[in-house]
Coordinates of C-alpha atoms and ligand atoms in Angstrom, one line a residue:
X1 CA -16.2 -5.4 -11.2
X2 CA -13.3 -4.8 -8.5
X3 CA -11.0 -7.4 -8.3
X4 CA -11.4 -7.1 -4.1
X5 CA -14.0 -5.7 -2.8
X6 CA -14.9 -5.6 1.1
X7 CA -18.0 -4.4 2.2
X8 CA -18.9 -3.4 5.9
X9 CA -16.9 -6.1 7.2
X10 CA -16.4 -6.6 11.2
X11 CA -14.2 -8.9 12.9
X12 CA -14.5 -9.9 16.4
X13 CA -12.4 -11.5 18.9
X14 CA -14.7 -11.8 21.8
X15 CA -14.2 -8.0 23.5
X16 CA -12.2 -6.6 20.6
X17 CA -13.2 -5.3 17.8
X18 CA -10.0 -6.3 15.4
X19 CA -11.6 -5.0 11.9
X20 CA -14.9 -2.6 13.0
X21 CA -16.4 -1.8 9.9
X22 CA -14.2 -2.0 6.8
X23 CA -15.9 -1.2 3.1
X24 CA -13.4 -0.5 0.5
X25 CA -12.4 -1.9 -3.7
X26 CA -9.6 -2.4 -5.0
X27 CA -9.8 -1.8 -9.2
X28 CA -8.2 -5.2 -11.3
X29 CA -4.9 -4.7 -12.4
X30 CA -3.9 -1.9 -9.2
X31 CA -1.4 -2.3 -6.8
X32 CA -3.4 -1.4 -3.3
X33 CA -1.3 -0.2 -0.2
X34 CA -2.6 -1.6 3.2
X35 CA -0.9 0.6 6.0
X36 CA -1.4 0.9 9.3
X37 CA 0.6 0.3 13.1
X38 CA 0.8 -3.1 14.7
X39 CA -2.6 -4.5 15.1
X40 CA -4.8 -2.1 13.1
X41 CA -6.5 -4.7 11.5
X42 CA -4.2 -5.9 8.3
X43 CA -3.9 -9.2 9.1
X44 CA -6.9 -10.0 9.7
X45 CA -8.9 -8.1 6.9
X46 CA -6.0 -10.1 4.7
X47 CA -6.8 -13.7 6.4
X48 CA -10.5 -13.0 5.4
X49 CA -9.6 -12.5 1.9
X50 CA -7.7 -14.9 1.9
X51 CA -10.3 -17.4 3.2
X52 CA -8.5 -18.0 6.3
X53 CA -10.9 -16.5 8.9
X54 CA -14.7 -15.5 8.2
X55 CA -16.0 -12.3 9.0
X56 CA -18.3 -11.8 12.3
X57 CA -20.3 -9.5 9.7
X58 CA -19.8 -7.9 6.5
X59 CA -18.6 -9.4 3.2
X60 CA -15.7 -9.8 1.1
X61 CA -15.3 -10.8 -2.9
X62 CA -12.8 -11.6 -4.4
X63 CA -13.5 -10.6 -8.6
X64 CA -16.9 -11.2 -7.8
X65 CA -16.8 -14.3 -5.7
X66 CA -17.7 -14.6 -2.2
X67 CA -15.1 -15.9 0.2
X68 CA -17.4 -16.9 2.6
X69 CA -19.8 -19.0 0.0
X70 CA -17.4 -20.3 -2.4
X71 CA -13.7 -20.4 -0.5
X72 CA -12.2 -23.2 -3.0
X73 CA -13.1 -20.6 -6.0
X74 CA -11.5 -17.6 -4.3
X75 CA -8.1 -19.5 -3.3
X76 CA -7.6 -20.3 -7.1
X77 CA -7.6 -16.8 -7.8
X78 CA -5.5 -15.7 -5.1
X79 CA -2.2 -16.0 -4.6
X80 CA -1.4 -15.6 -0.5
X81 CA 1.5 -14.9 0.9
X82 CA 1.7 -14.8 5.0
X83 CA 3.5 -12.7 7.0
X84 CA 5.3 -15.5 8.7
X85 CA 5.3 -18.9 7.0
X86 CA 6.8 -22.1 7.7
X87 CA 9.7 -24.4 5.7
X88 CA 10.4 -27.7 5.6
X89 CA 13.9 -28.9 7.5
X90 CA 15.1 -31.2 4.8
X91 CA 13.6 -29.9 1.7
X92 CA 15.3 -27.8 -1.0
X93 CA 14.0 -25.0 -2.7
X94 CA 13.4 -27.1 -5.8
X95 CA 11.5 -29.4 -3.7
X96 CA 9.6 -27.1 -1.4
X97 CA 8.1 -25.5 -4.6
X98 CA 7.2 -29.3 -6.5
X99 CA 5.3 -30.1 -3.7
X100 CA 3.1 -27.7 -3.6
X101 CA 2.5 -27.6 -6.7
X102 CA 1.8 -31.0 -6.5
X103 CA -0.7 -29.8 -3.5
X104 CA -2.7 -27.6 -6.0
X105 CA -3.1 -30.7 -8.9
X106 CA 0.0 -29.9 -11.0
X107 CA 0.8 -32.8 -12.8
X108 CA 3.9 -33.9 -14.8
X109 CA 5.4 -31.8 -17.4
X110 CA 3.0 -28.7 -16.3
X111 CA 4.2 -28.9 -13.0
X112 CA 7.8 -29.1 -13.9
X113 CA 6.9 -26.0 -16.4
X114 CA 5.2 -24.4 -13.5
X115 CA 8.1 -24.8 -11.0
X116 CA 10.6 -23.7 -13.6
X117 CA 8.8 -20.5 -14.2
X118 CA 8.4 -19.7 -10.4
X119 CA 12.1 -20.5 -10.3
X120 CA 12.9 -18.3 -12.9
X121 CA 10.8 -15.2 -12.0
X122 CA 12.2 -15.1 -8.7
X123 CA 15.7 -15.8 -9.9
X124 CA 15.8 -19.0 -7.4
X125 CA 17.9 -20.7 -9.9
X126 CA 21.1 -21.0 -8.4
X127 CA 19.8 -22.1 -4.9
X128 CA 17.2 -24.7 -5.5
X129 CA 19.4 -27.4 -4.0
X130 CA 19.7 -25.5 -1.1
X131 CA 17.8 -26.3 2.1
X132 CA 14.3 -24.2 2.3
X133 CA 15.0 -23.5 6.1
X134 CA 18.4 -22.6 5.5
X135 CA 17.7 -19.5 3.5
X136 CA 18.4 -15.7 4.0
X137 CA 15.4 -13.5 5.0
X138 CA 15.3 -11.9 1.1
X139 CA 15.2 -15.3 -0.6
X140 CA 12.8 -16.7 1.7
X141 CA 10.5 -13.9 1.0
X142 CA 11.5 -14.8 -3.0
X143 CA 10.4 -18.4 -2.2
X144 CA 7.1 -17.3 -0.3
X145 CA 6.5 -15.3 -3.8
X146 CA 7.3 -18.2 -5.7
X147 CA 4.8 -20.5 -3.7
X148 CA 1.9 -17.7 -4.1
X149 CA 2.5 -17.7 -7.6
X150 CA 2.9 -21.3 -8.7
X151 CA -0.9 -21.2 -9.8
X152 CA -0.8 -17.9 -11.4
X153 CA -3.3 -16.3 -9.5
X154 CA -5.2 -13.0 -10.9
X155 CA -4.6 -11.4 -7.5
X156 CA -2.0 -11.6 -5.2
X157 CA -2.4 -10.6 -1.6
X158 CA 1.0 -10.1 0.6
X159 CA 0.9 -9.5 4.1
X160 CA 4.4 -7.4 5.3
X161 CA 6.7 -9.2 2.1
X162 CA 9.5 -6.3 2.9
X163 CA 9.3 -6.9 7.0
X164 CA 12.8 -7.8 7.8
X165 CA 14.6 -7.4 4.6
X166 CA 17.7 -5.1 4.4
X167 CA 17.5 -2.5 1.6
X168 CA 18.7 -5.2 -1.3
X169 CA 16.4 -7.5 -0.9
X170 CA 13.8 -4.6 -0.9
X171 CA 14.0 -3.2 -3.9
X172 CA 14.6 -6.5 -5.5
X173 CA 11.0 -7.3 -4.2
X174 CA 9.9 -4.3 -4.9
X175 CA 11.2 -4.9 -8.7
X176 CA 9.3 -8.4 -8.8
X177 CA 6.5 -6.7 -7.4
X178 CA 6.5 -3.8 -10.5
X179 CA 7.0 -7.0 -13.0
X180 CA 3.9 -8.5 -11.6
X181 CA 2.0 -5.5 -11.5
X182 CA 2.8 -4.7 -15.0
X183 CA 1.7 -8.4 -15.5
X184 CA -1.7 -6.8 -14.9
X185 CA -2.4 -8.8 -11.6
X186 CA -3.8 -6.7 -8.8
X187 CA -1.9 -6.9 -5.9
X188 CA -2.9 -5.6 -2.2
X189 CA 0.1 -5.2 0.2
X190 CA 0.2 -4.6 3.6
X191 CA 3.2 -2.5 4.7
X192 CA 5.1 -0.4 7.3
X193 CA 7.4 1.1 5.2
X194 CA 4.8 3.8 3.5
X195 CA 7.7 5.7 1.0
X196 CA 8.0 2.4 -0.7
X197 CA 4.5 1.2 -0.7
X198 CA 4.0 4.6 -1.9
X199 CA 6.6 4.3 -5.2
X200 CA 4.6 1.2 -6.3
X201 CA 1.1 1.4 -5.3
X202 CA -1.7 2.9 -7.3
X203 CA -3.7 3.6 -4.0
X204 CA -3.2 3.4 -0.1
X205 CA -5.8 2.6 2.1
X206 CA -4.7 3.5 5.6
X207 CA -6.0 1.9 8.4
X208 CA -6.1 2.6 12.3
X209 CA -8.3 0.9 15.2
X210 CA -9.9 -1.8 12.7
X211 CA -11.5 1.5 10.4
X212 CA -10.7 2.5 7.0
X213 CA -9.2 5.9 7.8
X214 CA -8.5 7.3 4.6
X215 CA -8.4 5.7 0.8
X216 CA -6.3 7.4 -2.1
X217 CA -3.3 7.8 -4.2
X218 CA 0.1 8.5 -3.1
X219 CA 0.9 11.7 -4.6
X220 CA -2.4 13.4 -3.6
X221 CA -1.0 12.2 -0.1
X222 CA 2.2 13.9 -0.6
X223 CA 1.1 17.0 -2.0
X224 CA -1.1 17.2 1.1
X225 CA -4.2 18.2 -1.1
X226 CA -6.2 15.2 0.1
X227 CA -5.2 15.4 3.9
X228 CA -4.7 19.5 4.1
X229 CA -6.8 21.1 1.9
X230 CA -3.9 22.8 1.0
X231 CA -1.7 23.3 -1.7
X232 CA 1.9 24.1 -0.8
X233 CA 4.3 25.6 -2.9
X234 CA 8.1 26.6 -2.0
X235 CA 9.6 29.6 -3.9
X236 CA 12.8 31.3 -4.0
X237 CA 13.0 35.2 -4.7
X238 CA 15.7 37.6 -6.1
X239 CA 15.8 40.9 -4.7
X240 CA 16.2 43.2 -1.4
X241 CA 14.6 40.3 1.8
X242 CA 13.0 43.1 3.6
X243 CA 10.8 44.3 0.6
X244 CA 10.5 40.7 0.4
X245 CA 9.0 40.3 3.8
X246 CA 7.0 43.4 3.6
X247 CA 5.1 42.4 0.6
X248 CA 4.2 39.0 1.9
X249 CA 2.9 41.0 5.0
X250 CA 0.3 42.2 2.8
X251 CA -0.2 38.5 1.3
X252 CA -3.2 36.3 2.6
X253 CA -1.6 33.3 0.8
X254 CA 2.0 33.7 1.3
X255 CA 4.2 33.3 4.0
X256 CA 7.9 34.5 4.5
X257 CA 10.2 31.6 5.5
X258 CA 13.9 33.0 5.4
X259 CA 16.4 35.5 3.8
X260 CA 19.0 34.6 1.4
X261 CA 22.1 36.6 0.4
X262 CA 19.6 37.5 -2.8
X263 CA 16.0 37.8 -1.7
X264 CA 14.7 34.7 0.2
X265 CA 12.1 31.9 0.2
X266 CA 8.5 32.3 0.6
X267 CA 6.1 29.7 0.8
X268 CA 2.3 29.9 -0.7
X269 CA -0.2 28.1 1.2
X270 CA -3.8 28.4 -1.1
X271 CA -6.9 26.4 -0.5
X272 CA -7.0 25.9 -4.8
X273 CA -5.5 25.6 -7.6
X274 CA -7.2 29.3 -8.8
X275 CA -5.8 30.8 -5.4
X276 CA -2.7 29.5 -6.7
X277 CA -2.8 31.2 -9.8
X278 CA -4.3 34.1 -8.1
X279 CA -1.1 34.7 -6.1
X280 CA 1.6 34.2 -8.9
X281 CA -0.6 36.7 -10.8
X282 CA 0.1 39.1 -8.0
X283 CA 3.6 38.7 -7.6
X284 CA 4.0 39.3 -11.9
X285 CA 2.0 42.5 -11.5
X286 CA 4.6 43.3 -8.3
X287 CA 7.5 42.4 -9.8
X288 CA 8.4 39.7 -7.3
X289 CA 10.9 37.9 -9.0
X290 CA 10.9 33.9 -9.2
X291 CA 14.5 31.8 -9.4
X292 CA 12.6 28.7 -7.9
X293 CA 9.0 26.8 -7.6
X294 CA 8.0 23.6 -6.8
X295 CA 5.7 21.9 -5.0
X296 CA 6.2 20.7 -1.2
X297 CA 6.0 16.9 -0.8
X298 CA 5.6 15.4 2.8
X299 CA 6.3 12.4 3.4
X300 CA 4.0 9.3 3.6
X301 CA 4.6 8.8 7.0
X302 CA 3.8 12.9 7.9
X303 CA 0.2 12.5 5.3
X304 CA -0.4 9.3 8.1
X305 CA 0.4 10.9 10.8
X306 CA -1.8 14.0 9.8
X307 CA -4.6 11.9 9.3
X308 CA -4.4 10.1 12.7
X309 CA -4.0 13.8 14.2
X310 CA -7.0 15.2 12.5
X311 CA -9.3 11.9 13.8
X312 CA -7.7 12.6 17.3
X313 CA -9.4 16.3 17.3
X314 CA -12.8 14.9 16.5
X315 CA -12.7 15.6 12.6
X316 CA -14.5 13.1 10.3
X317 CA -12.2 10.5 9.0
X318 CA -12.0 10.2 4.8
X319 CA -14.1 7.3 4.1
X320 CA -15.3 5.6 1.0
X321 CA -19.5 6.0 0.6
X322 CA -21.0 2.4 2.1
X323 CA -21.4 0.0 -0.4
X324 CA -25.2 -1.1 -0.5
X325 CA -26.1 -3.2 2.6
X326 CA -27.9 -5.9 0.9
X327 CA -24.7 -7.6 0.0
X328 CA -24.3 -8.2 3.8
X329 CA -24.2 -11.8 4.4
X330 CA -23.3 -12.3 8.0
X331 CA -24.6 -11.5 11.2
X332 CA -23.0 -11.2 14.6
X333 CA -22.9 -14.8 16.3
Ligands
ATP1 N1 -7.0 -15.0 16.5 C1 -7.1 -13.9 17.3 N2 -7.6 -13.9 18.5 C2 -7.6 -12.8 19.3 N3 -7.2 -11.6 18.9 C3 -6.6 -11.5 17.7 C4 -6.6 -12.6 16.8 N4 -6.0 -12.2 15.6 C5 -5.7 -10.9 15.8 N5 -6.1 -10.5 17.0 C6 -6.0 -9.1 17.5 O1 -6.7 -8.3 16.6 C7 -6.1 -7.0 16.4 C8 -5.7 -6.8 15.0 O2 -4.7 -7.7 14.7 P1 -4.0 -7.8 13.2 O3 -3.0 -8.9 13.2 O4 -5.1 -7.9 12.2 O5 -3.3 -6.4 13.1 P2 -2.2 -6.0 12.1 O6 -2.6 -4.6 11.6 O7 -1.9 -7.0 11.0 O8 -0.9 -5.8 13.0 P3 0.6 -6.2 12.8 O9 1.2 -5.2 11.9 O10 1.2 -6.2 14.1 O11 0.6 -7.6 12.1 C9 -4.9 -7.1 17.4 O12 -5.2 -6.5 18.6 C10 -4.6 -8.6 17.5 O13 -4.0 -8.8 18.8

């Protein structure tokens, strides 16, 4: 059983059609990456995991549980933490996190216990006199962590967490985020910044216009097998360039980029891994001689941006299969 699992799920506001047909799962224990521009559709496919909003149709579980049919079971296994959320003026850190544990039926020494541990996985010790509303943007984000944690929830869903931090307070979050993950809680994270959802997720599901545009791991993505069909290899040569050049004339699956004062660089575009092998078979038996190999990595944001492209041209987005439609609970009000 997938720890979230979404299931031909529309949301409508009026005209617009914010999330148009979502399915996707995300495995227990993963880190899921939820990327796509400003209003794709995050939020809101977040809110309804997160019981906040209810789809117009479609479904969404939560380890099994239906957010729609049994919201008070689904918000003690999740742990949700907004984009934008509101402080107290006038209440410290200490007392901002008491309360709501309080809230969720701490009692006592458990919820002192409970507050400690919060405090002391988000290293919030040395500030929990200070005033909530009175924080910096990193340790804000630390006590929006804390909050979503207090009730050690199985799965943790974070809407934007690294929005507005400077590049400290990111990796520290994305450290606490590896911690949890290692924890073995699953955790699905909404994100601009794709080269560091990339480092820490197991997957990235990328979506545009309210649909699941693509759905797979981030070094697929970057080797530009999943997006290109193509595997990419840069390659440095020894010997004269213009032999060089001539022989990848002759080449289907090699291309010459540049001379160097000793040979040059080639790059070998194949369709496969054989074709790969085909064409460093070819360039033993010719005597091209290899100083250098490695694989070309885009970028996330290029793999993204590919993607888009290809949907603009009419090609078929990458989509999960449906899930079966009798789990559909909802119709179109
Ligand atoms: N309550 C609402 N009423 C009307 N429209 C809404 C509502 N909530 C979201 N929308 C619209 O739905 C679309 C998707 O919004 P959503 O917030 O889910 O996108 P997003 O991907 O999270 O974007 P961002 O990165 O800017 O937060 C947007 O066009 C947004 O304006």
């Amino acid at each position: 059983m997938s720890a979230l699992r979404v299931n031909n799920l529309y949301r409508y506001f009026g005209q617009l059609k914010a999330v148009n047909g979502v399915t996707f799962e995300v495995p227990h224990g993963s880190v899921c990456g939820f990327v796509g521009a400003n209003g794709a559709g995050k939020t809101t496919t977040m809110r309804i995991l997160a019981t906040l909003d209810h789809p117009t149709v479609g479904t969404a579980e939560v380890c099994g549980i239906n957010v729609l049919h049994h919201p008070a079971e689904v918000r003690r296994l999740i742990g949700w933490m907004p984009d934008h959320f509101g402080n107290y003026d006038h209440m410290t850190v200490i007392e901002y996190l008491d309360f709501y544990a309080r809230a969720l039926g701490y009692k006592g020494k458990e919820r002192r216990e409970r507050v400690q541990e919060v405090i002391d996985f988000t290293d919030l010790g040395p500030l929990t006199e200070r005033f909530s509303n009175k924080l910096s943007k990193g340790n804000t984000q630390r006590l929006g962590l804390g909050r979503a944690l207090l009730h050690d929830p199985q799965v943790l869903i974070m809407d934007e967490p690294a929005a507005g931090l400077d590049p400290k307070a990111r990796v520290e979050l994305k450290h606490l985020i590896r911690v949890l993950a290692k924890e073995g809680k699953t955790i699905f994270i909404s994100s601009h910044i794709l080269s560091e959802l990339g480092e820490m997720c197991d997957s990235l599901l990328f979506i545009n216009n309210g649909r699941i545009v693509h759905h797979g791991d981030a070094e697929s993505l970057k080797n530009g097998s999943e997006t290109q069909g193509g595997f990419l290899y840069d390659v440095q040569v020894d010997g004269d360039p213009q032999a060089l050049s001539d022989w990848c004339v002759l080449q289907p699956t090699v291309e010459f980029l540049e001379s160097r004062k000793f040979g040059g660089r080639i790059r070998i575009n194949a369709e496969s891994p054989t074709q790969v092998a085909d064409t460093l078979a070819r360039m033993i038996k010719d005597q091209v001689r290899v100083t250098e190999f490695h694989r070309e990595q885009r970028n996330l944001e290029d793999a993204f941006i590919d993607i888009l492209g290809r949907l603009e041209q009419g090609q078929p987005a990458v989509t999960p299969p449906p899930l079966p439609s009798s789990t559909t609970n909802a119709s179109i009000s």
